[in-house]
Amino acid sequence: MSTTEPTPDADLLQRLAALAVHAGANVQPGQFVSISAQVGGHEPLARAIAGAAYAAGARFVDVAWFDPLVKRERLLHSADEDLDVVPPWLGDRIETLGRERAANISLTGQVRPGVFADIDPARVGRDQLPALKQTAEVINRRELNWTVVPAPSVGWAQQVFPGLDPAEALRRLEADIRVVCRLDEPDPVAAWRARSDELQANAERLNARRLDAIRLEGPGTSLTVGLLPSSRFIAAGMDTVGGITHQANVPTEEVFTTPDPARVDGVVRATKPLTLGGTTVDGIEVEFRGGEVVRLDATTGADVMRRWIERDPGARRLGELALVDGDGRVGQTGTVFHETLLDENAASHIALGSAYLMCLDDEADHPRANRSAIHVDFMVGSRDVAAIGIAADGTETPLLVQGAWQ
Amino acid sequence: MSTTEPTPDADLLQRLAALAVHAGANVQPGQFVSISAQVGGHEPLARAIAGAAYAAGARFVDVAWFDPLVKRERLLHSADEDLDVVPPWLGDRIETLGRERAANISLTGQVRPGVFADIDPARVGRDQLPALKQTAEVINRRELNWTVVPAPSVGWAQQVFPGLDPAEALRRLEADIRVVCRLDEPDPVAAWRARSDELQANAERLNARRLDAIRLEGPGTSLTVGLLPSSRFIAAGMDTVGGITHQANVPTEEVFTTPDPARVDGVVRATKPLTLGGTTVDGIEVEFRGGEVVRLDATTGADVMRRWIERDPGARRLGELALVDGDGRVGQTGTVFHETLLDENAASHIALGSAYLMCLDDEADHPRANRSAIHVDFMVGSRDVAAIGIAADGTETPLLVQGAWQ
């Protein structure tokens, strides 16, 4: 038996690695660096990032490898009652990374899409690894300078371009990644600084309106999302407690905030599929009442997603509202990437589960933010979905119409 | 660019996995299981073992992946002073496995032999990962039921059979592994139980002699190894504190003991090459005086090995003496596997570094056993090397001559 596997473009990997280390996590000399990567496709980029991080002065680079095929063995053979077991050392490692003020770089893009498609979704939904509840805690304490970057692989490329042969699909995915990550700019790190300033200015204009709620209106969607008194929109440029500026996503085209988890009402239809622990969930429709999900339907993967939102009470409430305009590179490609990192930057989105405390200006609001072990973004925006601002007195103002800020 | 890679035989992997889980670690229902595996070749066996462990009732199976190419990035780009940094979570994980009374299955066989050959050996010798000092401690507390098994890979196969094409080399290595692991027996697990009883009987005959020292005599070798008052030979069949019987190596053909680290004198010439953290060390010659290494030469890899034995005072003294007769399957293949697990079971060997406390009957002797963060076996036996027992009164008795017990 033999397999013939095309390999990623070495020059692209070097440029992506530099972006992850410098524009993304902004690795500092003497830092521990953790890379989260999947076995069976992320290896070349993980190694390039390790090299770039050491060259930037990293003290040690540790890769947290996740193998979807080992998880598959669990889903096939483990006892039912053990499927939500998480061994203690996985969470302890995240806590230690936080205490050590480490950098964290996560690679995304499923290397084996559909690998759990033939397994009972009730079992699939119970094993939420490699997601760990400690991650949200450490991020909310702003202990890590972190980023998420896309890792081109043959598996992912064939999911995005199913009609093409593997080598051609990989080339197409790489070309799209080059565009959305602005690697076609003469100085991609500088290009991201400029775009980040632009996004920050958009966020500040929104914050100046002192909105009480935002309504999304479009085909199949009419959802009102209440905001907390000190909710403010921010862009993915962030600072750690120690003052390290980092860009949490590469690419990033969003401004986002923490909503009031008790005031979300209406119905929302997803505009892109979502990949949840290896399962594709498509055609999502969710109804909220008093902040809580009262109905969740989907054309595929509904049972897996229902399991995720049964995890804890906060898993049924909103932790994030993000607005994305039509100026970003992701939307312009027209590609559905089947990957939250990219698809969420093509369209406005909401997330069920844990909230980002850095989006609340007043610590008095922190106890009101949503808490959960999960954070699941899904895309609800498109050119046909308008975002309307609602002031405390009920006055409505259009914010985004046809993808343009008003 | 494309690569064509032969893949391991699926039936052999299933049989090896069953051996690792049942005859080796003896995984119990409800246990955590850790698998140590290398990225780039060990994946198929690691997955098969995960499946077999879950089927045996494992609570969770966690793979500790090690990627030699990420280590290479460190050796190429890290600052000199950071090369011996070990992040705290790696050792903490081992301690937690011990506390949880987990099972541990380590896969051996370099997936990328020679990957550090072009790098300054002074740097290579300073990074001893994935070896961790906590492993010896947890093993000496008998907290884990553990085993080490060979994992066939193309990289390793090409090291063992450099003249053959990759697919043919892999087939040859697989055939040898089938033989040395007794997978050609109708019931391999039963075959190992029988061989283990035989080895245990050999150990007991040796112990009945109440030897004070053992001398190895052969071409280039004349080494006297003193024993402690309660040193006893054991075979690789062991029990944990909780009473789980396990076989620490598959295959195993040795009986071994803990020597007196203060009474080793003479010179010894290795009879097989050794692989040390990815570096081949060949033509080793070591001189001991008063238990300590006073000279270490090698035709290749000498500087790397010298770095290892500078790690701590115990790294220059003996932690193990093992006798291997000519009845084992490994020696019969005639193959040099470039892998301690197999080569050490073809020939008598000694190890620098940490000792096994379970080889000392009397706890009063424990403080006299050698302690170190390293444990490096190297092969010093062959049909031409005799082992001679020396009683307290100086009487000498031949133990092994031409590979046969006397």
GROMACS .gro file of N, CA and C in nm, chain B residues 82-224:
model
  429
  488ASP      N    1   1.933   2.818   2.676
  488ASP     CA    2   1.798   2.763   2.695
  488ASP      C    3   1.789   2.614   2.661
  489LEU      N    4   1.898   2.556   2.612
  489LEU     CA    5   1.886   2.420   2.555
  489LEU      C    6   1.857   2.312   2.658
  490ASP      N    7   1.884   2.338   2.785
  490ASP     CA    8   1.846   2.235   2.884
  490ASP      C    9   1.718   2.270   2.959
  491VAL      N   10   1.646   2.371   2.913
  491VAL     CA   11   1.517   2.405   2.975
  491VAL      C   12   1.417   2.291   2.949
  492VAL      N   13   1.348   2.251   3.053
  492VAL     CA   14   1.238   2.155   3.041
  492VAL      C   15   1.114   2.222   3.101
  493PRO      N   16   1.009   2.247   3.024
  493PRO     CA   17   0.894   2.317   3.080
  493PRO      C   18   0.826   2.233   3.188
  494PRO      N   19   0.778   2.297   3.294
  494PRO     CA   20   0.734   2.222   3.413
  494PRO      C   21   0.619   2.125   3.385
  495TRP      N   22   0.533   2.156   3.288
  495TRP     CA   23   0.416   2.071   3.269
  495TRP      C   24   0.452   1.930   3.220
  496LEU      N   25   0.568   1.913   3.157
  496LEU     CA   26   0.603   1.779   3.108
  496LEU      C   27   0.629   1.683   3.225
  497GLY      N   28   0.705   1.728   3.322
  497GLY     CA   29   0.729   1.645   3.441
  497GLY      C   30   0.605   1.630   3.528
  498ASP      N   31   0.527   1.739   3.538
  498ASP     CA   32   0.403   1.734   3.618
  498ASP      C   33   0.309   1.626   3.564
  499ARG      N   34   0.305   1.615   3.431
  499ARG     CA   35   0.218   1.514   3.370
  499ARG      C   36   0.259   1.373   3.415
  500ILE      N   37   0.388   1.346   3.419
  500ILE     CA   38   0.436   1.213   3.461
  500ILE      C   39   0.399   1.189   3.608
  501GLU      N   40   0.418   1.292   3.692
  501GLU     CA   41   0.382   1.278   3.834
  501GLU      C   42   0.233   1.247   3.848
  502THR      N   43   0.151   1.316   3.769
  502THR     CA   44   0.007   1.293   3.775
  502THR      C   45  -0.026   1.151   3.729
  503LEU      N   46   0.038   1.105   3.623
  503LEU     CA   47   0.015   0.967   3.578
  503LEU      C   48   0.047   0.870   3.692
  504GLY      N   49   0.155   0.896   3.763
  504GLY     CA   50   0.192   0.809   3.875
  504GLY      C   51   0.086   0.812   3.985
  505ARG      N   52   0.047   0.933   4.024
  505ARG     CA   53  -0.055   0.947   4.130
  505ARG      C   54  -0.185   0.878   4.091
  506GLU      N   55  -0.219   0.885   3.962
  506GLU     CA   56  -0.344   0.825   3.914
  506GLU      C   57  -0.329   0.675   3.890
  507ARG      N   58  -0.207   0.619   3.912
  507ARG     CA   59  -0.182   0.476   3.888
  507ARG      C   60  -0.221   0.439   3.743
  508ALA      N   61  -0.162   0.516   3.651
  508ALA     CA   62  -0.193   0.497   3.509
  508ALA      C   63  -0.111   0.384   3.449
  509ALA      N   64  -0.146   0.345   3.328
  509ALA     CA   65  -0.065   0.255   3.247
  509ALA      C   66   0.015   0.340   3.148
  510ASN      N   67   0.135   0.294   3.113
  510ASN     CA   68   0.217   0.369   3.019
  510ASN      C   69   0.275   0.275   2.914
  511ILE      N   70   0.257   0.312   2.787
  511ILE     CA   71   0.307   0.232   2.676
  511ILE      C   72   0.395   0.321   2.589
  512SER      N   73   0.524   0.288   2.582
  512SER     CA   74   0.616   0.370   2.503
  512SER      C   75   0.650   0.297   2.373
  513LEU      N   76   0.645   0.371   2.263
  513LEU     CA   77   0.681   0.313   2.133
  513LEU      C   78   0.824   0.354   2.100
  514THR      N   79   0.902   0.258   2.049
  514THR     CA   80   1.041   0.292   2.013
  514THR      C   81   1.066   0.259   1.867
  515GLY      N   82   1.183   0.303   1.822
  515GLY     CA   83   1.221   0.292   1.681
  515GLY      C   84   1.221   0.433   1.626
  516GLN      N   85   1.341   0.490   1.603
  516GLN     CA   86   1.352   0.627   1.554
  516GLN      C   87   1.278   0.642   1.421
  517VAL      N   88   1.189   0.741   1.412
  517VAL     CA   89   1.121   0.763   1.284
  517VAL      C   90   1.207   0.845   1.188
  518ARG      N   91   1.304   0.920   1.243
  518ARG     CA   92   1.394   0.999   1.158
  518ARG      C   93   1.537   0.985   1.205
  519PRO      N   94   1.595   0.866   1.182
  519PRO     CA   95   1.732   0.845   1.227
  519PRO      C   96   1.825   0.947   1.161
  520GLY      N   97   1.922   0.993   1.238
  520GLY     CA   98   2.021   1.084   1.182
  520GLY      C   99   1.974   1.226   1.165
  521VAL      N  100   1.857   1.259   1.219
  521VAL     CA  101   1.800   1.392   1.193
  521VAL      C  102   1.881   1.504   1.260
  522PHE      N  103   1.966   1.469   1.355
  522PHE     CA  104   2.049   1.572   1.421
  522PHE      C  105   2.197   1.558   1.382
  523ALA      N  106   2.225   1.473   1.284
  523ALA     CA  107   2.365   1.439   1.253
  523ALA      C  108   2.447   1.560   1.211
  524ASP      N  109   2.382   1.661   1.150
  524ASP     CA  110   2.457   1.777   1.100
  524ASP      C  111   2.464   1.890   1.202
  525ILE      N  112   2.418   1.867   1.324
  525ILE     CA  113   2.412   1.975   1.424
  525ILE      C  114   2.523   1.956   1.528
  526ASP      N  115   2.579   2.065   1.575
  526ASP     CA  116   2.685   2.066   1.677
  526ASP      C  117   2.649   1.971   1.793
  527PRO      N  118   2.727   1.864   1.812
  527PRO     CA  119   2.693   1.765   1.915
  527PRO      C  120   2.688   1.823   2.056
  528ALA      N  121   2.761   1.933   2.080
  528ALA     CA  122   2.755   1.994   2.214
  528ALA      C  123   2.615   2.047   2.240
  529ARG      N  124   2.549   2.097   2.135
  529ARG     CA  125   2.410   2.143   2.150
  529ARG      C  126   2.315   2.023   2.158
  530VAL      N  127   2.337   1.925   2.070
  530VAL     CA  128   2.247   1.808   2.068
  530VAL      C  129   2.245   1.739   2.204
  531GLY      N  130   2.364   1.729   2.267
  531GLY     CA  131   2.374   1.657   2.394
  531GLY      C  132   2.304   1.727   2.509
  532ARG      N  133   2.276   1.856   2.494
  532ARG     CA  134   2.215   1.930   2.605
  532ARG      C  135   2.064   1.917   2.611
  533ASP      N  136   2.002   1.884   2.500
  533ASP     CA  137   1.855   1.867   2.498
  533ASP      C  138   1.825   1.718   2.502
  534GLN      N  139   1.789   1.668   2.621
  534GLN     CA  140   1.771   1.523   2.635
  534GLN      C  141   1.624   1.482   2.626
  535LEU      N  142   1.538   1.573   2.589
  535LEU     CA  143   1.397   1.539   2.570
  535LEU      C  144   1.382   1.445   2.452
  536PRO      N  145   1.283   1.355   2.452
  536PRO     CA  146   1.169   1.349   2.543
  536PRO      C  147   1.197   1.278   2.676
  537ALA      N  148   1.324   1.242   2.706
  537ALA     CA  149   1.352   1.179   2.836
  537ALA      C  150   1.325   1.280   2.948
  538LEU      N  151   1.264   1.233   3.057
  538LEU     CA  152   1.230   1.320   3.171
  538LEU      C  153   1.276   1.252   3.299
  539LYS      N  154   1.334   1.331   3.390
  539LYS     CA  155   1.388   1.271   3.513
  539LYS      C  156   1.276   1.213   3.600
  540GLN      N  157   1.155   1.266   3.589
  540GLN     CA  158   1.044   1.216   3.671
  540GLN      C  159   1.009   1.070   3.637
  541THR      N  160   1.040   1.027   3.515
  541THR     CA  161   1.004   0.891   3.475
  541THR      C  162   1.068   0.787   3.566
  542ALA      N  163   1.197   0.801   3.591
  542ALA     CA  164   1.267   0.704   3.676
  542ALA      C  165   1.206   0.703   3.816
  543GLU      N  166   1.169   0.821   3.867
  543GLU     CA  167   1.113   0.829   4.002
  543GLU      C  168   0.979   0.754   4.011
  544VAL      N  169   0.892   0.780   3.914
  544VAL     CA  170   0.760   0.718   3.914
  544VAL      C  171   0.772   0.566   3.895
  545ILE      N  172   0.867   0.525   3.812
  545ILE     CA  173   0.889   0.382   3.789
  545ILE      C  174   0.943   0.316   3.915
  546ASN      N  175   1.035   0.385   3.983
  546ASN     CA  176   1.091   0.326   4.106
  546ASN      C  177   0.988   0.321   4.218
  547ARG      N  178   0.889   0.407   4.213
  547ARG     CA  179   0.779   0.396   4.311
  547ARG      C  180   0.677   0.291   4.267
  548ARG      N  181   0.699   0.229   4.153
  548ARG     CA  182   0.613   0.123   4.097
  548ARG      C  183   0.466   0.168   4.088
  549GLU      N  184   0.448   0.293   4.044
  549GLU     CA  185   0.312   0.346   4.036
  549GLU      C  186   0.245   0.313   3.902
  550LEU      N  187   0.328   0.289   3.799
  550LEU     CA  188   0.274   0.265   3.665
  550LEU      C  189   0.289   0.119   3.625
  551ASN      N  190   0.189   0.063   3.556
  551ASN     CA  191   0.212  -0.061   3.482
  551ASN      C  192   0.251  -0.020   3.341
  552TRP      N  193   0.379  -0.046   3.309
  552TRP     CA  194   0.435   0.011   3.187
  552TRP      C  195   0.499  -0.093   3.099
  553THR      N  196   0.512  -0.055   2.972
  553THR     CA  197   0.582  -0.141   2.878
  553THR      C  198   0.640  -0.057   2.765
  554VAL      N  199   0.737  -0.116   2.698
  554VAL     CA  200   0.798  -0.052   2.581
  554VAL      C  201   0.786  -0.152   2.466
  555VAL      N  202   0.733  -0.105   2.352
  555VAL     CA  203   0.716  -0.195   2.237
  555VAL      C  204   0.772  -0.128   2.111
  556PRO      N  205   0.816  -0.210   2.014
  556PRO     CA  206   0.871  -0.152   1.891
  556PRO      C  207   0.760  -0.109   1.795
  557ALA      N  208   0.779   0.004   1.728
  557ALA     CA  209   0.681   0.054   1.630
  557ALA      C  210   0.747   0.058   1.492
  558PRO      N  211   0.705  -0.030   1.403
  558PRO     CA  212   0.767  -0.029   1.269
  558PRO      C  213   0.736   0.101   1.196
  559SER      N  214   0.837   0.159   1.134
  559SER     CA  215   0.817   0.279   1.052
  559SER      C  216   0.916   0.274   0.937
  560VAL      N  217   0.887   0.350   0.833
  560VAL     CA  218   0.976   0.353   0.717
  560VAL      C  219   1.112   0.409   0.756
  561GLY      N  220   1.111   0.514   0.840
  561GLY     CA  221   1.238   0.576   0.881
  561GLY      C  222   1.330   0.476   0.950
  562TRP      N  223   1.274   0.406   1.045
  562TRP     CA  224   1.353   0.307   1.119
  562TRP      C  225   1.397   0.193   1.026
  563ALA      N  226   1.305   0.147   0.940
  563ALA     CA  227   1.336   0.035   0.850
  563ALA      C  228   1.454   0.069   0.760
  564GLN      N  229   1.461   0.194   0.715
  564GLN     CA  230   1.571   0.232   0.626
  564GLN      C  231   1.703   0.244   0.701
  565GLN      N  232   1.696   0.268   0.831
  565GLN     CA  233   1.817   0.268   0.911
  565GLN      C  234   1.869   0.124   0.928
  566VAL      N  235   1.777   0.031   0.947
  566VAL     CA  236   1.816  -0.108   0.972
  566VAL      C  237   1.859  -0.178   0.843
  567PHE      N  238   1.790  -0.145   0.733
  567PHE     CA  239   1.819  -0.209   0.604
  567PHE      C  240   1.847  -0.101   0.500
  568PRO      N  241   1.962  -0.036   0.511
  568PRO     CA  242   1.987   0.082   0.428
  568PRO      C  243   1.998   0.051   0.279
  569GLY      N  244   2.022  -0.074   0.244
  569GLY     CA  245   2.037  -0.105   0.103
  569GLY      C  246   1.905  -0.125   0.030
  570LEU      N  247   1.797  -0.138   0.102
  570LEU     CA  248   1.670  -0.175   0.038
  570LEU      C  249   1.583  -0.053   0.009
  571ASP      N  250   1.489  -0.070  -0.085
  571ASP     CA  251   1.395   0.041  -0.107
  571ASP      C  252   1.299   0.047   0.012
  572PRO      N  253   1.234   0.163   0.034
  572PRO     CA  254   1.157   0.183   0.157
  572PRO      C  255   1.053   0.074   0.185
  573ALA      N  256   0.979   0.034   0.083
  573ALA     CA  257   0.872  -0.065   0.105
  573ALA      C  258   0.932  -0.200   0.146
  574GLU      N  259   1.040  -0.239   0.078
  574GLU     CA  260   1.104  -0.367   0.107
  574GLU      C  261   1.168  -0.364   0.246
  575ALA      N  262   1.233  -0.251   0.280
  575ALA     CA  263   1.294  -0.238   0.413
  575ALA      C  264   1.188  -0.252   0.521
  576LEU      N  265   1.072  -0.187   0.500
  576LEU     CA  266   0.964  -0.195   0.599
  576LEU      C  267   0.916  -0.339   0.614
  577ARG      N  268   0.900  -0.410   0.502
  577ARG     CA  269   0.856  -0.551   0.510
  577ARG      C  270   0.955  -0.635   0.589
  578ARG      N  271   1.086  -0.612   0.567
  578ARG     CA  272   1.188  -0.689   0.637
  578ARG      C  273   1.185  -0.660   0.787
  579LEU      N  274   1.171  -0.530   0.821
  579LEU     CA  275   1.166  -0.493   0.963
  579LEU      C  276   1.042  -0.555   1.028
  580GLU      N  277   0.930  -0.548   0.956
  580GLU     CA  278   0.806  -0.607   1.010
  580GLU      C  279   0.822  -0.757   1.032
  581ALA      N  280   0.889  -0.823   0.938
  581ALA     CA  281   0.909  -0.968   0.953
  581ALA      C  282   0.993  -0.997   1.077
  582ASP      N  283   1.098  -0.917   1.097
  582ASP     CA  284   1.182  -0.936   1.217
  582ASP      C  285   1.104  -0.908   1.345
  583ILE      N  286   1.022  -0.804   1.343
  583ILE     CA  287   0.944  -0.770   1.463
  583ILE      C  288   0.845  -0.882   1.495
  584ARG      N  289   0.788  -0.940   1.388
  584ARG     CA  290   0.696  -1.053   1.408
  584ARG      C  291   0.768  -1.166   1.482
  585VAL      N  292   0.893  -1.193   1.442
  585VAL     CA  293   0.969  -1.301   1.506
  585VAL      C  294   1.006  -1.264   1.649
  586VAL      N  295   1.069  -1.146   1.669
  586VAL     CA  296   1.122  -1.116   1.803
  586VAL      C  297   1.009  -1.094   1.903
  587CYS      N  298   0.892  -1.052   1.856
  587CYS     CA  299   0.777  -1.034   1.947
  587CYS      C  300   0.692  -1.161   1.958
  588ARG      N  301   0.737  -1.270   1.896
  588ARG     CA  302   0.669  -1.399   1.903
  588ARG      C  303   0.525  -1.391   1.852
  589LEU      N  304   0.505  -1.303   1.752
  589LEU     CA  305   0.371  -1.292   1.694
  589LEU      C  306   0.344  -1.407   1.599
  590ASP      N  307   0.446  -1.490   1.574
  590ASP     CA  308   0.427  -1.610   1.492
  590ASP      C  309   0.377  -1.727   1.576
  591GLU      N  310   0.369  -1.709   1.707
  591GLU     CA  311   0.314  -1.815   1.793
  591GLU      C  312   0.160  -1.812   1.784
  592PRO      N  313   0.096  -1.927   1.804
  592PRO     CA  314  -0.052  -1.928   1.798
  592PRO      C  315  -0.112  -1.833   1.901
  593ASP      N  316  -0.055  -1.825   2.020
  593ASP     CA  317  -0.107  -1.735   2.123
  593ASP      C  318   0.011  -1.655   2.179
  594PRO      N  319   0.040  -1.540   2.119
  594PRO     CA  320   0.160  -1.465   2.158
  594PRO      C  321   0.158  -1.423   2.306
  595VAL      N  322   0.041  -1.389   2.359
  595VAL     CA  323   0.035  -1.348   2.499
  595VAL      C  324   0.077  -1.465   2.589
  596ALA      N  325   0.028  -1.585   2.557
  596ALA     CA  326   0.066  -1.704   2.634
  596ALA      C  327   0.214  -1.735   2.614
  597ALA      N  328   0.265  -1.717   2.494
  597ALA     CA  329   0.406  -1.744   2.466
  597ALA      C  330   0.494  -1.653   2.553
  598TRP      N  331   0.453  -1.527   2.570
  598TRP     CA  332   0.531  -1.435   2.654
  598TRP      C  333   0.521  -1.472   2.802
  599ARG      N  334   0.406  -1.522   2.843
  599ARG     CA  335   0.395  -1.565   2.984
  599ARG      C  336   0.494  -1.679   3.009
  600ALA      N  337   0.502  -1.773   2.913
  600ALA     CA  338   0.592  -1.889   2.929
  600ALA      C  339   0.738  -1.844   2.930
  601ARG      N  340   0.775  -1.755   2.835
  601ARG     CA  341   0.914  -1.708   2.829
  601ARG      C  342   0.949  -1.630   2.957
  602SER      N  343   0.853  -1.556   3.008
  602SER     CA  344   0.876  -1.478   3.128
  602SER      C  345   0.903  -1.570   3.248
  603ASP      N  346   0.830  -1.681   3.256
  603ASP     CA  347   0.854  -1.778   3.364
  603ASP      C  348   0.996  -1.836   3.354
  604GLU      N  349   1.039  -1.865   3.230
  604GLU     CA  350   1.172  -1.919   3.204
  604GLU      C  351   1.279  -1.819   3.251
  605LEU      N  352   1.259  -1.691   3.214
  605LEU     CA  353   1.356  -1.587   3.253
  605LEU      C  354   1.358  -1.573   3.405
  606GLN      N  355   1.243  -1.582   3.466
  606GLN     CA  356   1.235  -1.569   3.611
  606GLN      C  357   1.312  -1.683   3.678
  607ALA      N  358   1.301  -1.803   3.620
  607ALA     CA  359   1.374  -1.919   3.675
  607ALA      C  360   1.526  -1.898   3.661
  608ASN      N  361   1.569  -1.842   3.547
  608ASN     CA  362   1.712  -1.811   3.530
  608ASN      C  363   1.758  -1.712   3.637
  609ALA      N  364   1.676  -1.610   3.660
  609ALA     CA  365   1.710  -1.508   3.759
  609ALA      C  366   1.724  -1.572   3.897
  610GLU      N  367   1.633  -1.662   3.929
  610GLU     CA  368   1.638  -1.724   4.062
  610GLU      C  369   1.759  -1.813   4.080
  611ARG      N  370   1.797  -1.882   3.972
  611ARG     CA  371   1.920  -1.963   3.982
  611ARG      C  372   2.042  -1.874   4.009
  612LEU      N  373   2.047  -1.759   3.941
  612LEU     CA  374   2.158  -1.665   3.964
  612LEU      C  375   2.157  -1.615   4.108
  613ASN      N  376   2.038  -1.580   4.155
  613ASN     CA  377   2.027  -1.523   4.290
  613ASN      C  378   2.070  -1.623   4.397
  614ALA      N  379   2.047  -1.754   4.368
  614ALA     CA  380   2.082  -1.858   4.465
  614ALA      C  381   2.234  -1.863   4.487
  615ARG      N  382   2.313  -1.810   4.391
  615ARG     CA  383   2.459  -1.814   4.403
  615ARG      C  384   2.512  -1.706   4.498
  616ARG      N  385   2.433  -1.609   4.533
  616ARG     CA  386   2.474  -1.501   4.625
  616ARG      C  387   2.609  -1.441   4.584
  617LEU      N  388   2.613  -1.390   4.460
  617LEU     CA  389   2.739  -1.338   4.406
  617LEU      C  390   2.774  -1.201   4.465
  618ASP      N  391   2.904  -1.175   4.470
  618ASP     CA  392   2.952  -1.045   4.518
  618ASP      C  393   2.982  -0.952   4.400
  619ALA      N  394   3.013  -1.012   4.283
  619ALA     CA  395   3.046  -0.932   4.165
  619ALA      C  396   3.034  -1.021   4.041
  620ILE      N  397   3.033  -0.955   3.925
  620ILE     CA  398   3.030  -1.029   3.799
  620ILE      C  399   3.135  -0.967   3.707
  621ARG      N  400   3.213  -1.054   3.641
  621ARG     CA  401   3.313  -1.001   3.547
  621ARG      C  402   3.271  -1.036   3.405
  622LEU      N  403   3.282  -0.938   3.316
  622LEU     CA  404   3.259  -0.962   3.174
  622LEU      C  405   3.395  -0.968   3.106
  623GLU      N  406   3.416  -1.073   3.026
  623GLU     CA  407   3.546  -1.094   2.961
  623GLU      C  408   3.526  -1.123   2.814
  624GLY      N  409   3.594  -1.047   2.729
  624GLY     CA  410   3.583  -1.073   2.585
  624GLY      C  411   3.675  -0.979   2.510
  625PRO      N  412   3.664  -0.974   2.377
  625PRO     CA  413   3.752  -0.887   2.300
  625PRO      C  414   3.732  -0.740   2.339
  626GLY      N  415   3.836  -0.676   2.391
  626GLY     CA  416   3.828  -0.535   2.430
  626GLY      C  417   3.755  -0.510   2.560
  627THR      N  418   3.708  -0.615   2.625
  627THR     CA  419   3.629  -0.600   2.748
  627THR      C  420   3.687  -0.682   2.862
  628SER      N  421   3.712  -0.616   2.974
  628SER     CA  422   3.741  -0.686   3.099
  628SER      C  423   3.691  -0.595   3.209
  629LEU      N  424   3.569  -0.621   3.252
  629LEU     CA  425   3.501  -0.528   3.343
  629LEU      C  426   3.445  -0.605   3.461
  630THR      N  427   3.478  -0.559   3.582
  630THR     CA  428   3.422  -0.621   3.702
  630THR      C  429   3.317  -0.528   3.760
   0.00000   0.00000   0.00000
